Amino acid sequence: MSERWDMTGAKNLQMTVAQSVLFLYSDLSKDCGESSSGKSVLISSSSGNKPLGKSGAFLGLNIFAKSLEKRELSSKATEALRSPSFTDVGEGCQWRIEEDDVTLCIRIDFATVTKRLGASGKSMLLATTGGNKPIAGTGLMCGLNCYYPVGKIFDASQLAVGSTAEDILQVGQTHSFEGGFHVLYPAPTEMHVTYTYCTEKMADGHTASLPACCVGDLNVAMFVSAPKAARARTEKTIEKTSGEGQLSPSSSSLTPSLSRSSQTNSRGGLLVESRMDKKVRNVTVTCAPVTAQSAQTPTSSGSRSDAYTIDLRFDPTQSFGRSSSGKCLLVATTGGFQRVVDAEDHIVCRLSLNAYRPAPPLSEVEITTAVQAVLATKPKAQLSSLSFKELLTEVVSVLGLSESMKEAIKPKIKEAAVAFLQEAAM
């Protein structure tokens, strides 16, 4: 069997490929600390849905325990799966525990799997454990899903292509993806994602997406689409005549409720609504015609150019805190879909970019600091009457977490609050 290699961006998870068969390996004796929710201890994780080479498929896997005290790796506990043969689990998956009693091996043969439409209707499921399943008598649970997006092609022969450490984009390198996307990494603090936008090709309303892109533990997701029809109508209505019957000198494709992003310059940029500008973090965008000639030659439909080069630049070393789920550290974002304009403020397209890393579990220091920050703003006389519900809501807000995270961190917030109040009473 081929040599194993670490899955990029994953924790305690290795893989190897033999023709159409994928093998995954996890050392059950290790642990990766608390999960992001704080409700369990991670033993192994893909840290989100990771691409399987250039096959078009993605894999999501988590192995966890309620606590390390619940883990049992004795010969008796692993006996049910410790065998030369594999045992079926879920759909399309098989597993066994290797002779060392601590390594779980999961096998997926893509030549024999039965594809089916996933519950969301957006993906084709290739293999799944069918929820979290117990790993023999070890006290550990494993959940796995393997799928590819509807409308895309899955090629099992590409499972190992671009998966090894040597294939990870390094500083000074450029990687070209299908669909007109390119990722450039010219310096440690500078990364670019470029896309050639063709008006005619995007006229059918589809959304172009950057194929799965991971640089080490950094994940980059980008989507591009044509401007919405409603936006186009707005652009036409603002080009009205002034009171004297002349075109207003300030006429352009900007609406009164919009503000040009500070990034916008002689090479175009983002057109961000005033209420959205604070959501754009660590992203600079430029938009330029592919050639000067195409920029100056109107087409039959009156558009100024058919093709543009969209360039997004960000610093991959930056971090802006956790996502609302608490599972990711935000590196760069456009804050959802934003319009892109050329140098003359003509709306070209809409795009969305998110760059993020897996977040480590929330530490007690982070929670304690947030609790102290909230309580420090309260008058001392009000501390004794402050409701815990109010404190919990404010701390979750300071940490930037969603409401669903409340229950997981409630005990630690209570503990930190009690310590603060006791110290304040001295």
mmCIF file of C-alpha atoms in Angstrom, residues 144-306:
data_model
loop_
_atom_site.group_PDB
_atom_site.id
_atom_site.type_symbol
_atom_site.label_atom_id
_atom_site.label_comp_id
_atom_site.label_asym_id
_atom_site.label_seq_id
_atom_site.Cartn_x
_atom_site.Cartn_y
_atom_site.Cartn_z
ATOM 1 C CA LEU A 144 -18.153 10.972 8.128
ATOM 2 C CA ASN A 145 -19.662 12.389 4.950
ATOM 3 C CA CYS A 146 -18.120 12.320 1.476
ATOM 4 C CA TYR A 147 -19.833 14.127 -1.407
ATOM 5 C CA TYR A 148 -19.425 16.277 -4.489
ATOM 6 C CA PRO A 149 -21.547 19.295 -5.562
ATOM 7 C CA VAL A 150 -24.467 18.761 -7.916
ATOM 8 C CA GLY A 151 -23.532 19.806 -11.435
ATOM 9 C CA LYS A 152 -19.844 19.063 -10.899
ATOM 10 C CA ILE A 153 -17.842 16.046 -12.049
ATOM 11 C CA PHE A 154 -16.321 13.467 -9.702
ATOM 12 C CA ASP A 155 -13.142 11.775 -10.952
ATOM 13 C CA ALA A 156 -11.769 9.072 -8.641
ATOM 14 C CA SER A 157 -8.512 8.954 -10.599
ATOM 15 C CA GLN A 158 -7.691 12.418 -9.219
ATOM 16 C CA LEU A 159 -8.067 11.540 -5.515
ATOM 17 C CA ALA A 160 -4.351 11.832 -4.776
ATOM 18 C CA VAL A 161 -3.534 14.690 -7.162
ATOM 19 C CA GLY A 162 -2.585 17.844 -5.289
ATOM 20 C CA SER A 163 -3.005 16.220 -1.872
ATOM 21 C CA THR A 164 0.577 15.860 -0.675
ATOM 22 C CA ALA A 165 2.604 18.449 1.228
ATOM 23 C CA GLU A 166 4.662 19.167 -1.895
ATOM 24 C CA ASP A 167 1.521 20.361 -3.681
ATOM 25 C CA ILE A 168 0.661 23.064 -1.122
ATOM 26 C CA LEU A 169 1.035 26.564 -2.560
ATOM 27 C CA GLN A 170 4.235 28.173 -1.293
ATOM 28 C CA VAL A 171 5.293 31.832 -1.110
ATOM 29 C CA GLY A 172 6.338 32.986 -4.570
ATOM 30 C CA GLN A 173 4.099 30.508 -6.384
ATOM 31 C CA THR A 174 0.946 30.789 -8.498
ATOM 32 C CA HIS A 175 -1.724 28.158 -9.037
ATOM 33 C CA SER A 176 -4.283 28.123 -11.854
ATOM 34 C CA PHE A 177 -7.716 26.596 -11.300
ATOM 35 C CA GLU A 178 -10.380 25.595 -13.758
ATOM 36 C CA GLY A 179 -12.961 28.219 -14.645
ATOM 37 C CA GLY A 180 -10.565 31.152 -14.972
ATOM 38 C CA PHE A 181 -9.432 31.451 -11.336
ATOM 39 C CA HIS A 182 -5.818 31.978 -10.258
ATOM 40 C CA VAL A 183 -4.300 32.150 -6.761
ATOM 41 C CA LEU A 184 -1.025 34.060 -6.373
ATOM 42 C CA TYR A 185 1.131 34.045 -3.232
ATOM 43 C CA PRO A 186 3.878 36.654 -3.913
ATOM 44 C CA ALA A 187 4.786 37.400 -0.272
ATOM 45 C CA PRO A 188 4.055 36.044 3.225
ATOM 46 C CA THR A 189 1.662 38.948 3.864
ATOM 47 C CA GLU A 190 0.114 39.101 0.400
ATOM 48 C CA MET A 191 -2.197 36.749 -1.446
ATOM 49 C CA HIS A 192 -4.253 37.369 -4.584
ATOM 50 C CA VAL A 193 -7.243 35.619 -6.110
ATOM 51 C CA THR A 194 -7.874 36.709 -9.701
ATOM 52 C CA TYR A 195 -10.750 35.866 -12.002
ATOM 53 C CA THR A 196 -11.410 36.679 -15.643
ATOM 54 C CA TYR A 197 -15.042 37.808 -15.790
ATOM 55 C CA CYS A 198 -16.722 37.488 -19.201
ATOM 56 C CA THR A 199 -20.083 39.243 -19.443
ATOM 57 C CA GLU A 200 -21.375 37.016 -22.231
ATOM 58 C CA LYS A 201 -20.498 33.772 -20.433
ATOM 59 C CA MET A 202 -22.205 34.907 -17.215
ATOM 60 C CA ALA A 203 -25.378 36.110 -18.947
ATOM 61 C CA ASP A 204 -27.222 32.870 -18.119
ATOM 62 C CA GLY A 205 -27.210 33.828 -14.434
ATOM 63 C CA HIS A 206 -24.976 31.044 -13.112
ATOM 64 C CA THR A 207 -22.469 31.593 -10.303
ATOM 65 C CA ALA A 208 -18.786 30.863 -10.865
ATOM 66 C CA SER A 209 -16.927 29.469 -7.860
ATOM 67 C CA LEU A 210 -13.281 29.043 -6.990
ATOM 68 C CA PRO A 211 -12.577 25.294 -6.797
ATOM 69 C CA ALA A 212 -11.661 24.056 -3.330
ATOM 70 C CA CYS A 213 -8.579 26.016 -2.308
ATOM 71 C CA CYS A 214 -6.524 25.356 0.825
ATOM 72 C CA VAL A 215 -3.114 26.841 1.539
ATOM 73 C CA GLY A 216 -1.932 25.013 4.624
ATOM 74 C CA ASP A 217 -4.781 25.468 7.097
ATOM 75 C CA LEU A 218 -6.126 28.519 5.215
ATOM 76 C CA ASN A 219 -9.364 27.961 3.288
ATOM 77 C CA VAL A 220 -10.396 30.387 0.554
ATOM 78 C CA ALA A 221 -13.899 30.476 -0.941
ATOM 79 C CA MET A 222 -14.900 32.866 -3.728
ATOM 80 C CA PHE A 223 -18.092 33.219 -5.784
ATOM 81 C CA VAL A 224 -18.780 35.502 -8.753
ATOM 82 C CA SER A 225 -22.057 36.239 -10.540
ATOM 83 C CA ALA A 226 -23.604 38.785 -12.876
ATOM 84 C CA PRO A 227 -25.257 41.912 -11.409
ATOM 85 C CA LYS A 228 -28.854 41.399 -10.388
ATOM 86 C CA ALA A 229 -31.466 42.690 -12.819
ATOM 87 C CA ALA A 230 -32.921 44.917 -10.108
ATOM 88 C CA ARG A 231 -29.570 46.638 -9.739
ATOM 89 C CA ALA A 232 -29.378 47.214 -13.482
ATOM 90 C CA ARG A 233 -32.786 48.951 -13.452
ATOM 91 C CA THR A 234 -31.618 51.182 -10.615
ATOM 92 C CA GLU A 235 -28.559 52.162 -12.593
ATOM 93 C CA LYS A 236 -30.739 53.343 -15.468
ATOM 94 C CA THR A 237 -33.137 55.346 -13.314
ATOM 95 C CA ILE A 238 -30.448 57.463 -11.688
ATOM 96 C CA GLU A 239 -29.169 58.755 -15.014
ATOM 97 C CA LYS A 240 -31.903 61.391 -15.030
ATOM 98 C CA THR A 241 -31.779 64.920 -16.265
ATOM 99 C CA SER A 242 -31.249 67.752 -13.809
ATOM 100 C CA GLY A 243 -33.730 70.578 -13.205
ATOM 101 C CA GLU A 244 -32.387 72.523 -16.185
ATOM 102 C CA GLY A 245 -32.982 69.561 -18.492
ATOM 103 C CA GLN A 246 -29.272 68.623 -18.611
ATOM 104 C CA LEU A 247 -27.592 65.476 -17.397
ATOM 105 C CA SER A 248 -26.424 65.862 -13.822
ATOM 106 C CA PRO A 249 -22.612 66.214 -13.692
ATOM 107 C CA SER A 250 -22.522 63.565 -10.984
ATOM 108 C CA SER A 251 -24.493 60.990 -12.954
ATOM 109 C CA SER A 252 -23.017 57.506 -12.740
ATOM 110 C CA SER A 253 -24.129 54.008 -11.891
ATOM 111 C CA LEU A 254 -23.972 54.746 -8.148
ATOM 112 C CA THR A 255 -27.269 55.074 -6.294
ATOM 113 C CA PRO A 256 -27.728 57.652 -3.490
ATOM 114 C CA SER A 257 -27.755 54.905 -0.847
ATOM 115 C CA LEU A 258 -24.339 53.642 -1.894
ATOM 116 C CA SER A 259 -20.870 54.805 -1.037
ATOM 117 C CA ARG A 260 -17.744 54.064 -2.995
ATOM 118 C CA SER A 261 -15.467 51.823 -1.036
ATOM 119 C CA SER A 262 -12.237 53.460 0.074
ATOM 120 C CA GLN A 263 -10.595 50.712 -1.969
ATOM 121 C CA THR A 264 -12.055 52.015 -5.224
ATOM 122 C CA ASN A 265 -9.472 53.745 -7.393
ATOM 123 C CA SER A 266 -8.488 54.257 -11.017
ATOM 124 C CA ARG A 267 -8.741 50.489 -11.475
ATOM 125 C CA GLY A 268 -12.223 50.064 -10.044
ATOM 126 C CA GLY A 269 -13.123 48.199 -6.874
ATOM 127 C CA LEU A 270 -15.987 47.311 -4.555
ATOM 128 C CA LEU A 271 -19.219 49.272 -4.493
ATOM 129 C CA VAL A 272 -20.359 48.861 -0.900
ATOM 130 C CA GLU A 273 -23.615 50.022 0.627
ATOM 131 C CA SER A 274 -23.000 52.317 3.582
ATOM 132 C CA ARG A 275 -24.474 49.856 6.078
ATOM 133 C CA MET A 276 -22.250 47.069 4.722
ATOM 134 C CA ASP A 277 -18.866 48.803 4.624
ATOM 135 C CA LYS A 278 -17.855 47.631 8.100
ATOM 136 C CA LYS A 279 -18.337 44.011 7.062
ATOM 137 C CA VAL A 280 -15.570 44.180 4.459
ATOM 138 C CA ARG A 281 -12.358 43.136 6.180
ATOM 139 C CA ASN A 282 -8.809 42.847 4.835
ATOM 140 C CA VAL A 283 -9.809 42.792 1.139
ATOM 141 C CA THR A 284 -8.733 45.129 -1.663
ATOM 142 C CA VAL A 285 -10.386 44.696 -5.058
ATOM 143 C CA THR A 286 -9.490 46.010 -8.507
ATOM 144 C CA CYS A 287 -11.414 45.588 -11.749
ATOM 145 C CA ALA A 288 -9.879 46.369 -15.132
ATOM 146 C CA PRO A 289 -10.750 45.523 -18.751
ATOM 147 C CA VAL A 290 -8.700 42.655 -20.102
ATOM 148 C CA THR A 291 -7.352 44.944 -22.836
ATOM 149 C CA ALA A 292 -7.401 48.689 -23.349
ATOM 150 C CA GLN A 293 -9.026 48.161 -26.742
ATOM 151 C CA SER A 294 -11.945 46.210 -25.331
ATOM 152 C CA ALA A 295 -12.456 48.881 -22.684
ATOM 153 C CA GLN A 296 -12.898 51.603 -25.338
ATOM 154 C CA THR A 297 -14.944 49.657 -27.857
ATOM 155 C CA PRO A 298 -18.637 49.468 -26.923
ATOM 156 C CA THR A 299 -20.442 46.277 -27.872
ATOM 157 C CA SER A 300 -23.759 46.151 -29.714
ATOM 158 C CA SER A 301 -25.573 46.106 -26.371
ATOM 159 C CA GLY A 302 -23.836 49.275 -25.237
ATOM 160 C CA SER A 303 -21.591 47.660 -22.658
ATOM 161 C CA ARG A 304 -18.059 48.980 -22.439
ATOM 162 C CA SER A 305 -16.205 45.712 -22.242
ATOM 163 C CA ASP A 306 -16.940 42.032 -22.412
#
